[in-house]
XYZ file of C-alpha atoms in Angstrom:
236
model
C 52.915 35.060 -37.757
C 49.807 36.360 -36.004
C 48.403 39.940 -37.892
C 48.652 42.667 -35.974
C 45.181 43.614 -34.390
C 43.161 46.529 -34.938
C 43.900 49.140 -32.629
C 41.155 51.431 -31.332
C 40.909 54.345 -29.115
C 38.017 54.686 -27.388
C 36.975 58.011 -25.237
C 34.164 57.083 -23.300
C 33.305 58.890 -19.774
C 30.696 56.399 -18.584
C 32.745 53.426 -17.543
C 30.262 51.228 -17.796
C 29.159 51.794 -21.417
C 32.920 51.735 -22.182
C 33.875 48.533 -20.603
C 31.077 47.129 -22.036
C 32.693 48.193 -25.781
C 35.942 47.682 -24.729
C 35.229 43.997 -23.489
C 33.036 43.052 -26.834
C 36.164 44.530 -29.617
C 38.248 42.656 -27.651
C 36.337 39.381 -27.785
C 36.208 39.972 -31.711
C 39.989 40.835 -31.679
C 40.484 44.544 -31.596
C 42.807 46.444 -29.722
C 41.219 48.903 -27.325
C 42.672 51.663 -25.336
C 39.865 53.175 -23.159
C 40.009 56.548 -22.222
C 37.553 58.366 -19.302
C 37.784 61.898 -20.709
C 38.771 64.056 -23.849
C 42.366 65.257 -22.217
C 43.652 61.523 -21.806
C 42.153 60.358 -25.043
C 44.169 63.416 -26.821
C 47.540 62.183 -24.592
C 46.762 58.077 -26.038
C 46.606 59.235 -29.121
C 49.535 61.288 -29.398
C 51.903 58.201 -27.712
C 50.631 55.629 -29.839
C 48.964 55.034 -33.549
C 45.456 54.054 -34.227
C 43.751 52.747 -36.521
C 40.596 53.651 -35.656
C 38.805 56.468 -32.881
C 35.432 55.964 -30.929
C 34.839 59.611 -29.667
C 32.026 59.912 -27.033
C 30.571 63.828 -27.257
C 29.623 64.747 -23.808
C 32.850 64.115 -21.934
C 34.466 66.422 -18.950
C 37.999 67.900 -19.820
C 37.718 67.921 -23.647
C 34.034 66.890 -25.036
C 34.162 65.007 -28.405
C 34.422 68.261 -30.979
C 37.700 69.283 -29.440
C 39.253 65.772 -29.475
C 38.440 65.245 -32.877
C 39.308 68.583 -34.273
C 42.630 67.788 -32.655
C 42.921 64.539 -33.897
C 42.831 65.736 -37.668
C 45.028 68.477 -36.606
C 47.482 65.392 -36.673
C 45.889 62.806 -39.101
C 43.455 63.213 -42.183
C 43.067 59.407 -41.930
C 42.679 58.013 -39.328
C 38.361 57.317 -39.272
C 36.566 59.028 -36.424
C 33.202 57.826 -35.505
C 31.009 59.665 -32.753
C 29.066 57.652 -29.945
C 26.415 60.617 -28.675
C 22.973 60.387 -26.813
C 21.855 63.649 -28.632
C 20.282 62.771 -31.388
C 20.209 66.540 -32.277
C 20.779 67.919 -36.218
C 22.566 70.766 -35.063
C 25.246 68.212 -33.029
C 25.453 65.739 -35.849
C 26.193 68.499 -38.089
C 29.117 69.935 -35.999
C 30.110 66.455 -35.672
C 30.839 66.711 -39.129
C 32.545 69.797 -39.189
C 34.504 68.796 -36.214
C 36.368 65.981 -38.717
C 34.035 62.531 -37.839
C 33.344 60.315 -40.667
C 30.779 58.957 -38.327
C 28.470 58.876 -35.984
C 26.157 56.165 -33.569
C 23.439 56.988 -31.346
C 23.141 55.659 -27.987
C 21.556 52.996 -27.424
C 23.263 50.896 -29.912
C 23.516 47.103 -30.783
C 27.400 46.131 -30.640
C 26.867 44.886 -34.076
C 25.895 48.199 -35.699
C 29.485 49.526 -34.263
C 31.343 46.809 -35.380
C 29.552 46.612 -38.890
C 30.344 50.530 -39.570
C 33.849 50.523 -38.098
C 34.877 47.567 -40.616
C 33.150 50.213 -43.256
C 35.981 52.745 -42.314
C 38.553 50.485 -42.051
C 38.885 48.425 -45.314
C 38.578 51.965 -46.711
C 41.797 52.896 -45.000
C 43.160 49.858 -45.726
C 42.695 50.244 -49.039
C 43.566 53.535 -49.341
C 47.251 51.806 -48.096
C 47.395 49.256 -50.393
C 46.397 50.813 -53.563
C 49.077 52.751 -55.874
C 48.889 56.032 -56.322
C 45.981 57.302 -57.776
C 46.105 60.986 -59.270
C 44.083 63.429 -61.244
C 45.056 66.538 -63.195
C 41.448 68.247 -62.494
C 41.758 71.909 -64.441
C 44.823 73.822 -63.082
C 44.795 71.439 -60.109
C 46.722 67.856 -59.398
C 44.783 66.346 -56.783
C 46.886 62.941 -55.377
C 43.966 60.749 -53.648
C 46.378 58.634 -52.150
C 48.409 61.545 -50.170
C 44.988 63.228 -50.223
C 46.443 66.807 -51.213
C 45.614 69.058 -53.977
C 48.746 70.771 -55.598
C 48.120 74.009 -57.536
C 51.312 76.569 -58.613
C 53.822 76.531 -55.371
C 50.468 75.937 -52.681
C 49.696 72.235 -51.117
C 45.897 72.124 -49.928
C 45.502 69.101 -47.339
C 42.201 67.096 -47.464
C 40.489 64.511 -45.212
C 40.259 61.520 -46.549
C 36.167 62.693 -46.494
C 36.526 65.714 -49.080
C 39.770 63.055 -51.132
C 36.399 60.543 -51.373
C 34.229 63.140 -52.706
C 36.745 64.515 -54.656
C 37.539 61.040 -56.103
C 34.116 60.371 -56.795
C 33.824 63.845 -58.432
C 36.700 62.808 -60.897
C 35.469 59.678 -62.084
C 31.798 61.403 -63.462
C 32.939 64.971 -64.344
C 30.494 67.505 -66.279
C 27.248 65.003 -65.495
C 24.401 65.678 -63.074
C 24.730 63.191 -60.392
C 21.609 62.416 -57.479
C 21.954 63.238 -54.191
C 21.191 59.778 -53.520
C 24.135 58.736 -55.875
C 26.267 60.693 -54.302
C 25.431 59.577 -50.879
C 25.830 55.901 -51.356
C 28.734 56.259 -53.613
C 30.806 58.380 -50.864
C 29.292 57.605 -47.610
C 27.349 54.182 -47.712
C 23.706 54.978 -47.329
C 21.665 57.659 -47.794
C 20.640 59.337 -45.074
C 19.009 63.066 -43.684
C 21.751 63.716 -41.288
C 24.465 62.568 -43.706
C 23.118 64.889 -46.325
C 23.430 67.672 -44.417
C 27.153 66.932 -43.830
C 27.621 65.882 -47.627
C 26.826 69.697 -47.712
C 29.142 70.581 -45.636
C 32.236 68.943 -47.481
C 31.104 70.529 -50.986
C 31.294 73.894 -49.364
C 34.567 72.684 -48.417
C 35.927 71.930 -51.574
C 34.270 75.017 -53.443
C 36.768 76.940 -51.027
C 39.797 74.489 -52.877
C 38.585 75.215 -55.999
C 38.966 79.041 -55.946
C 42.432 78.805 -57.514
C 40.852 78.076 -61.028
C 37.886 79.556 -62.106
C 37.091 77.078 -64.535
C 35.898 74.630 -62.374
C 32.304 74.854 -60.706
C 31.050 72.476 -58.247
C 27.298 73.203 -59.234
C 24.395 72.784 -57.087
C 20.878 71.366 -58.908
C 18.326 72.375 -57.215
C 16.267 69.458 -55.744
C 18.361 67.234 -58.007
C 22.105 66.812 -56.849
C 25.093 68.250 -58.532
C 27.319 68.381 -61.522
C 31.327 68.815 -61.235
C 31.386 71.436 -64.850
C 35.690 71.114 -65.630
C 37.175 71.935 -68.124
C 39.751 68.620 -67.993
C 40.189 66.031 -65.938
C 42.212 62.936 -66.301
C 44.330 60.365 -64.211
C 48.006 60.799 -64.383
C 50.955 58.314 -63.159
């Protein structure tokens, strides 16, 4: 029996460029539903399940932002990666924000996209496959696999962005940890833009954190950070 393929929606409004993806995943066995504009992309995705999204920004209808802050309005999961031309900080930023794990710069060798989708994916694969990982992290339970934190009668949802930081976070607790550390641990490489949005997602979870004092997410000046709680440990 064959495995199933990869499935991948793509939303790409220059046809071209997108037939041109769409024809080279294909040829290395992927699945791909191409989509001219952010409205159609949104209607694909709600009729079918992906395991994968290739968001273009600058698209009529919907641009890239909205279609993947609607996306995670529906999955933290599923991995979002961003094909721009605007090489901007500000955009790859609110890329970030928006909910993409991601992001590629036009022009791009087909390699590069394939080589950093396969990142995301055998990290959602795994995430599937492995049994359920939990920590009791101060007052908090925090269950990687379901990525939710549980604390008194309230359920905090995470993407499976802040559940990697988190996780990371758990397994060095109360020691300073590098930026650089932190980057490659969590996101692969370490890189300017991805800083900034590894900034982003510790805001984040300082906002989850608020239900129990005792735990600081401290920032080290020109160092990295250090995740001060008072207990953490995995639980069954």
């Amino acid at each position: 029996m064959q495995p199933a393929k990869i499935k991948v929606l793509l939303a790409e409004d220059d046809l071209v460029l997108g037939y041109v993806i769409k024809d080279n995943l294909e040829i290395g066995g992927y699945d791909v539903t191409l989509c001219p504009d952010g409205d159609e992309a949104l209607q694909q995705f709600q009729k079918s399940e992906f395991d994968i999204c290739l968001l273009d920004v600058m698209m009529p209808s919907k641009d890239g932002f909205t279609v993947a802050k609607k996306i995670r309005g529906k999955s933290d999961v599923v991995p979002i990666l961003f094909i721009t031309s605007k090489a901007m900080e500000e955009d790859k930023i609110k890329g970030f924000q928006s909910g993409a794990d991601d992001y590629i710069v036009k022009p791009f060798n087909m390699q590069e996209l394939i080589l950093r989708m396969e990142v995301f994916l055998r990290r959602t694969k795994k995430l599937h496959s492995e049994e359920s990982v939990t920590y009791q992290v101060g007052k908090l339970r925090f269950s990687f696999t379901d990525l939710k934190i549980y604390v008194d009668d309230q359920t905090i949802n995470l993407t499976q962005k802040e559940a990697d930081l988190l996780l990371f976070l758990c397994k060095h607790p109360n020691k300073i940890l590098k930026r650089e550390e932190v980057l490659l641990n969590v996101w692969g490489k370490d890189d300017y833009f991805l800083g900034r949005s590894m900034d982003v997602f510790i805001t984040k979870l300082r906002k989850h954190f608020k239900a129990d004092p005792g735990i600081i997410l401290e920032t080290i000046h020109g160092i990295g950070f250090r995740f001060n709680v008072p207990e953490v440990h995995a639980v069954s």
